[in-house]
């Protein structure tokens, strides 16, 4: 098998194809449908999804809700990556020179933060004088839009799926942004059961791969949970369509089980790249991913590397919209 390097997953994307706004309504984004058996590519729109799904497939969605983890205090920023307790967090900060170890920083006239520790990667352990659920924080909370999207709080709810429930993600599970409640109901009535798992998306999703040898990269871990209803639905499923790479990470972290699943939870650092054999994911709905990303490698593992390149070349030629607010693919 070919030994892939990071440069194998690079591609040129015209800046105008990076979506800054979501489609309105949600299900009017475009949809590229790829059939692995034949290599056929079809261009359609997302609300036509039901016409292309495998008969009776069970749709599995990540119901994690994005938390307003980006705290802005004038020119200072605290981006919470992990909450230890109501007062203590791990965070990325700006400007870094202001947040020196041992210092107490006045963020507002009411909120202070003590820098308890600085990790080698610059991450700070901070202790606030007030608990995070205090009303004093409310005016400073912002949605953690990815850096390639201009921050616009009027789009905060559009950066949530319509089925988002437990809060905990630092970025949206974006493949689910295309669904409306009406489309989901229509799909259920057409014989496509739906169920939900939870994976809280961490910032590691966007962490760049820094080694040319992709096998040397260590993937971040993320916490997941699957309840009894989802375990029952997946155990009964004859065919499974994962909505998004985060849902796929949950499914592929489950043991080989003859598709008899049990409720549970845990952390996953699964790294899916070419050569990986999918265990539980028969089809996948996903957005278009950044160059040199582990998410692009995950797609190449599903379609084959050359086919992934062909799909992306087609999408660029046809001017699909890319990344979080962009269009979608259905990989059959």
Coordinates of C-alpha atoms in Angstrom, one line a residue:
X1 CA 0.0 0.0 0.0
X2 CA 1.2 3.5 -0.8
X3 CA 2.8 5.3 2.1
X4 CA 1.0 8.7 2.2
X5 CA 2.6 11.9 3.2
X6 CA 0.9 15.1 4.3
X7 CA 1.4 16.8 0.9
X8 CA -0.7 14.1 -0.6
X9 CA -3.7 15.7 1.1
X10 CA -3.1 19.2 -0.1
X11 CA -5.3 20.9 -2.7
X12 CA -5.9 24.4 -4.0
X13 CA -9.2 26.0 -3.1
X14 CA -10.3 29.4 -4.5
X15 CA -11.0 31.7 -1.5
X16 CA -14.5 32.5 -2.9
X17 CA -15.6 28.9 -2.3
X18 CA -15.1 29.2 1.5
X19 CA -18.7 29.7 2.6
X20 CA -19.2 32.6 5.0
X21 CA -23.0 32.2 5.4
X22 CA -25.1 29.1 5.6
X23 CA -27.7 28.2 2.9
X24 CA -31.3 29.4 3.6
X25 CA -33.3 27.4 4.4
X26 CA -30.9 24.8 5.8
X27 CA -31.8 22.0 3.5
X28 CA -31.2 24.1 0.3
X29 CA -27.5 23.6 0.4
X30 CA -26.1 21.6 -2.5
X31 CA -25.4 17.8 -2.2
X32 CA -22.8 15.8 -4.0
X33 CA -23.7 12.1 -4.1
X34 CA -20.9 9.6 -4.7
X35 CA -21.5 5.9 -5.3
X36 CA -18.5 3.9 -4.3
X37 CA -19.5 0.8 -6.3
X38 CA -19.6 2.6 -9.7
X39 CA -17.7 5.9 -9.1
X40 CA -20.8 7.8 -10.2
X41 CA -21.1 11.4 -9.0
X42 CA -24.5 13.2 -8.9
X43 CA -25.1 16.9 -8.2
X44 CA -28.3 17.6 -6.4
X45 CA -29.7 19.6 -3.4
X46 CA -29.8 18.4 0.2
X47 CA -33.6 18.3 0.6
X48 CA -33.5 15.5 -2.1
X49 CA -31.4 13.4 0.2
X50 CA -34.1 10.7 0.6
X51 CA -34.0 9.9 -3.0
X52 CA -30.4 8.7 -2.7
X53 CA -30.2 7.0 0.7
X54 CA -29.9 3.3 0.9
X55 CA -33.3 1.8 1.5
X56 CA -34.1 1.6 5.2
X57 CA -30.8 2.9 6.3
X58 CA -30.6 4.2 9.9
X59 CA -29.4 7.8 10.2
X60 CA -27.1 8.4 13.1
X61 CA -26.5 11.9 14.3
X62 CA -24.3 13.7 16.8
X63 CA -26.5 15.7 19.1
X64 CA -23.8 17.7 20.9
X65 CA -24.5 21.4 21.2
X66 CA -21.8 24.1 20.7
X67 CA -21.0 26.0 23.8
X68 CA -20.1 29.7 23.8
X69 CA -16.6 28.9 24.9
X70 CA -15.0 32.1 23.5
X71 CA -14.9 34.8 26.2
X72 CA -14.0 38.3 25.0
X73 CA -13.0 41.1 27.4
X74 CA -12.1 44.1 25.3
X75 CA -8.7 43.2 23.7
X76 CA -8.3 40.1 25.8
X77 CA -9.6 36.7 24.9
X78 CA -10.1 33.5 26.9
X79 CA -11.0 30.4 24.8
X80 CA -12.1 27.7 27.2
X81 CA -10.9 24.2 26.0
X82 CA -11.8 22.3 29.2
X83 CA -13.7 23.0 32.4
X84 CA -12.4 21.3 35.5
X85 CA -15.0 22.8 37.9
X86 CA -17.1 26.0 37.9
X87 CA -14.1 28.2 38.7
X88 CA -11.1 26.4 37.0
X89 CA -10.5 25.9 33.3
X90 CA -7.9 25.2 30.7
X91 CA -7.9 27.9 28.0
X92 CA -6.1 29.5 25.1
X93 CA -5.5 33.2 25.8
X94 CA -4.7 36.4 24.0
X95 CA -2.4 38.3 24.4
X96 CA -0.3 35.6 25.9
X97 CA 2.3 38.0 27.4
X98 CA -0.4 39.4 29.7
X99 CA -1.3 35.9 31.1
X100 CA 1.9 35.1 32.9
X101 CA 2.1 32.3 35.5
X102 CA 1.1 33.5 39.0
X103 CA -0.5 36.7 37.8
X104 CA -4.1 37.7 38.6
X105 CA -5.6 39.5 35.6
X106 CA -8.6 41.9 35.9
X107 CA -10.8 40.9 33.0
X108 CA -13.6 43.3 34.0
X109 CA -14.3 45.3 37.1
X110 CA -16.0 42.1 38.5
X111 CA -14.2 39.2 36.9
X112 CA -10.6 38.2 37.6
X113 CA -8.5 35.2 36.5
X114 CA -5.4 33.8 38.2
X115 CA -2.9 32.0 36.0
X116 CA -2.1 28.8 37.9
X117 CA 0.0 27.0 35.3
X118 CA 1.2 27.3 31.7
X119 CA 1.6 24.2 29.6
X120 CA 4.4 23.7 27.1
X121 CA 2.0 24.4 24.2
X122 CA 0.9 27.7 25.9
X123 CA -2.4 26.5 27.3
X124 CA -3.2 28.2 30.6
X125 CA -4.8 26.8 33.7
X126 CA -7.0 29.6 35.0
X127 CA -9.0 30.1 38.2
X128 CA -11.8 32.7 38.0
X129 CA -13.0 34.5 41.1
X130 CA -16.6 33.9 40.0
X131 CA -18.2 30.6 38.9
X132 CA -18.7 30.3 35.1
X133 CA -22.4 30.3 35.4
X134 CA -22.5 33.7 37.0
X135 CA -24.4 36.4 35.2
X136 CA -21.3 38.5 35.0
X137 CA -20.0 36.2 32.2
X138 CA -23.0 36.4 30.0
X139 CA -22.2 39.6 28.0
X140 CA -18.7 38.1 27.2
X141 CA -19.7 34.7 25.8
X142 CA -19.3 34.3 22.1
X143 CA -19.8 31.4 19.6
X144 CA -16.5 29.8 18.6
X145 CA -16.8 30.1 14.9
X146 CA -13.8 28.6 13.0
X147 CA -11.2 31.1 11.9
X148 CA -12.1 31.0 8.2
X149 CA -15.6 32.3 9.0
X150 CA -16.2 36.0 10.0
X151 CA -17.6 36.0 13.5
X152 CA -21.3 37.0 13.5
X153 CA -23.4 36.3 16.5
X154 CA -26.6 36.7 14.5
X155 CA -25.6 33.3 13.0
X156 CA -25.1 31.6 16.4
X157 CA -28.2 29.4 16.1
X158 CA -27.4 28.5 12.5
X159 CA -24.1 27.1 13.9
X160 CA -26.2 24.6 15.9
X161 CA -28.0 21.5 14.5
X162 CA -31.8 21.5 15.0
X163 CA -31.4 18.4 17.2
X164 CA -28.6 19.8 19.4
X165 CA -29.0 18.9 23.1
X166 CA -26.1 18.4 25.6
X167 CA -23.7 21.3 25.5
X168 CA -20.0 20.6 25.2
X169 CA -18.7 21.1 21.7
X170 CA -16.1 23.7 20.7
X171 CA -17.1 23.4 17.1
X172 CA -20.3 22.3 15.3
X173 CA -20.8 18.8 14.0
X174 CA -21.4 20.5 10.6
X175 CA -22.8 17.7 8.5
X176 CA -25.9 18.0 10.6
X177 CA -26.4 21.7 9.9
X178 CA -28.2 20.9 6.6
X179 CA -31.2 19.1 8.3
X180 CA -34.5 20.7 9.2
X181 CA -37.0 19.2 11.5
X182 CA -39.3 18.8 8.5
X183 CA -36.8 16.9 6.5
X184 CA -36.0 14.6 9.3
X185 CA -39.7 13.8 9.8
X186 CA -40.0 13.2 6.0
X187 CA -37.1 10.8 6.1
X188 CA -38.5 8.8 9.0
X189 CA -41.9 8.6 7.2
X190 CA -40.0 7.2 4.2
X191 CA -38.6 4.4 6.2
X192 CA -35.3 5.8 7.5
X193 CA -35.1 5.5 11.3
X194 CA -33.0 8.2 13.1
X195 CA -31.1 8.0 16.3
X196 CA -28.6 10.1 18.2
X197 CA -25.2 9.7 19.8
X198 CA -23.1 12.4 21.5
X199 CA -19.5 13.3 20.8
X200 CA -18.3 16.7 22.1
X201 CA -16.1 18.2 19.4
X202 CA -12.8 19.5 20.7
X203 CA -10.4 22.0 19.2
X204 CA -8.2 19.1 18.2
X205 CA -10.5 18.6 15.3
X206 CA -8.8 21.6 13.7
X207 CA -5.3 20.9 15.0
X208 CA -2.9 20.9 12.0
X209 CA -0.9 17.8 11.2
X210 CA 2.7 18.8 11.7
X211 CA 4.5 15.7 10.5
X212 CA 5.0 14.9 6.8
X213 CA 4.7 11.2 7.8
X214 CA 1.0 11.1 8.6
X215 CA 1.3 7.9 10.6
X216 CA 3.4 9.9 13.1
X217 CA 0.6 12.3 13.9
X218 CA -1.2 11.7 17.3
X219 CA -4.9 12.5 17.1
X220 CA -6.8 14.3 19.9
X221 CA -9.3 12.5 22.1
X222 CA -12.9 13.4 22.4
X223 CA -15.6 12.2 24.8
X224 CA -18.6 10.3 23.5
X225 CA -21.8 8.7 24.8
X226 CA -24.4 6.3 23.4
X227 CA -27.6 5.8 25.3
X228 CA -29.9 2.7 25.4
X229 CA -32.2 4.0 22.6
X230 CA -29.3 4.5 20.2
X231 CA -27.8 1.1 21.1
X232 CA -31.2 -0.6 20.4
X233 CA -31.7 1.3 17.1
X234 CA -28.2 0.5 15.9
X235 CA -28.5 -3.2 16.9
X236 CA -31.6 -3.4 14.8
X237 CA -30.1 -1.6 11.8
X238 CA -29.4 -3.4 8.6
X239 CA -27.6 -0.4 7.1
X240 CA -26.1 2.6 8.9
X241 CA -25.5 6.1 7.5
X242 CA -23.3 8.3 9.8
X243 CA -24.2 12.0 9.7
X244 CA -20.7 13.6 9.9
X245 CA -17.2 12.6 10.8
X246 CA -17.8 13.0 14.5
X247 CA -20.6 10.4 14.4
X248 CA -18.3 8.2 12.4
X249 CA -15.7 8.4 15.1
X250 CA -18.2 7.2 17.6
X251 CA -19.4 4.3 15.5
X252 CA -15.9 3.2 14.5
X253 CA -14.7 3.4 18.2
X254 CA -17.3 0.7 19.1
X255 CA -16.0 -2.9 19.2
X256 CA -16.6 -5.4 16.5
X257 CA -19.8 -6.9 17.8
X258 CA -21.8 -8.4 15.0
X259 CA -23.7 -5.1 15.3
X260 CA -25.0 -5.9 18.7
X261 CA -24.4 -2.7 20.6
X262 CA -24.6 -1.7 24.3
X263 CA -25.1 1.7 25.8
X264 CA -21.8 3.2 27.0
X265 CA -19.4 6.1 27.0
X266 CA -15.7 6.8 26.8
X267 CA -13.0 8.8 25.1
X268 CA -11.9 8.1 21.5
X269 CA -8.6 9.1 19.8
X270 CA -9.4 6.9 16.7
X271 CA -7.3 8.0 13.7
X272 CA -8.9 7.0 10.5
X273 CA -6.7 7.2 7.4
X274 CA -6.2 5.3 4.1
X275 CA -5.9 1.6 4.8
X276 CA -8.5 1.6 7.6
X277 CA -11.4 -0.8 7.1
X278 CA -14.7 0.6 8.3
X279 CA -16.6 -1.6 10.7
X280 CA -20.0 0.0 11.2
X281 CA -20.3 2.9 8.8
X282 CA -22.0 1.9 5.5
X283 CA -22.6 5.4 4.2
X284 CA -21.6 8.8 5.3
X285 CA -22.9 12.4 5.1
X286 CA -20.2 15.0 5.4
X287 CA -19.1 18.5 4.4
X288 CA -16.0 19.4 2.4
X289 CA -12.9 19.5 4.6
X290 CA -9.7 21.6 4.9
X291 CA -6.5 20.5 3.0
X292 CA -4.0 18.5 5.0
X293 CA -6.6 17.6 7.6
X294 CA -7.2 14.3 9.3
X295 CA -10.9 14.7 8.3
X296 CA -9.8 14.6 4.6
X297 CA -7.8 11.5 5.4
X298 CA -10.9 9.9 6.9
X299 CA -12.8 10.5 3.6
X300 CA -9.9 9.1 1.6
X301 CA -10.2 5.9 3.8
X302 CA -13.8 5.6 2.8
X303 CA -13.7 6.3 -0.9
X304 CA -10.1 5.4 -1.7
X305 CA -7.4 8.1 -2.1
X306 CA -7.7 8.7 -5.9
X307 CA -11.5 8.8 -5.7
X308 CA -11.3 11.4 -2.9
X309 CA -9.1 13.6 -5.2
X310 CA -11.6 13.2 -8.0
X311 CA -14.6 14.1 -5.8
X312 CA -12.9 17.2 -4.6
X313 CA -11.7 18.2 -8.1
X314 CA -15.4 17.8 -9.2
X315 CA -16.6 19.9 -6.3
X316 CA -14.2 22.7 -7.0
X317 CA -15.0 22.7 -10.7
X318 CA -18.8 22.8 -10.0
X319 CA -18.2 25.6 -7.4
X320 CA -19.5 23.8 -4.3
X321 CA -19.3 25.8 -1.1
X322 CA -16.6 24.5 1.3
X323 CA -16.1 24.0 5.1
X324 CA -18.5 24.6 8.0
X325 CA -21.2 26.6 6.3
X326 CA -20.7 25.0 3.0
X327 CA -22.4 22.2 1.0
X328 CA -22.5 18.5 1.7
X329 CA -21.6 15.1 0.3
X330 CA -23.4 11.7 0.6
X331 CA -20.9 8.9 0.3
X332 CA -22.6 5.7 -0.5

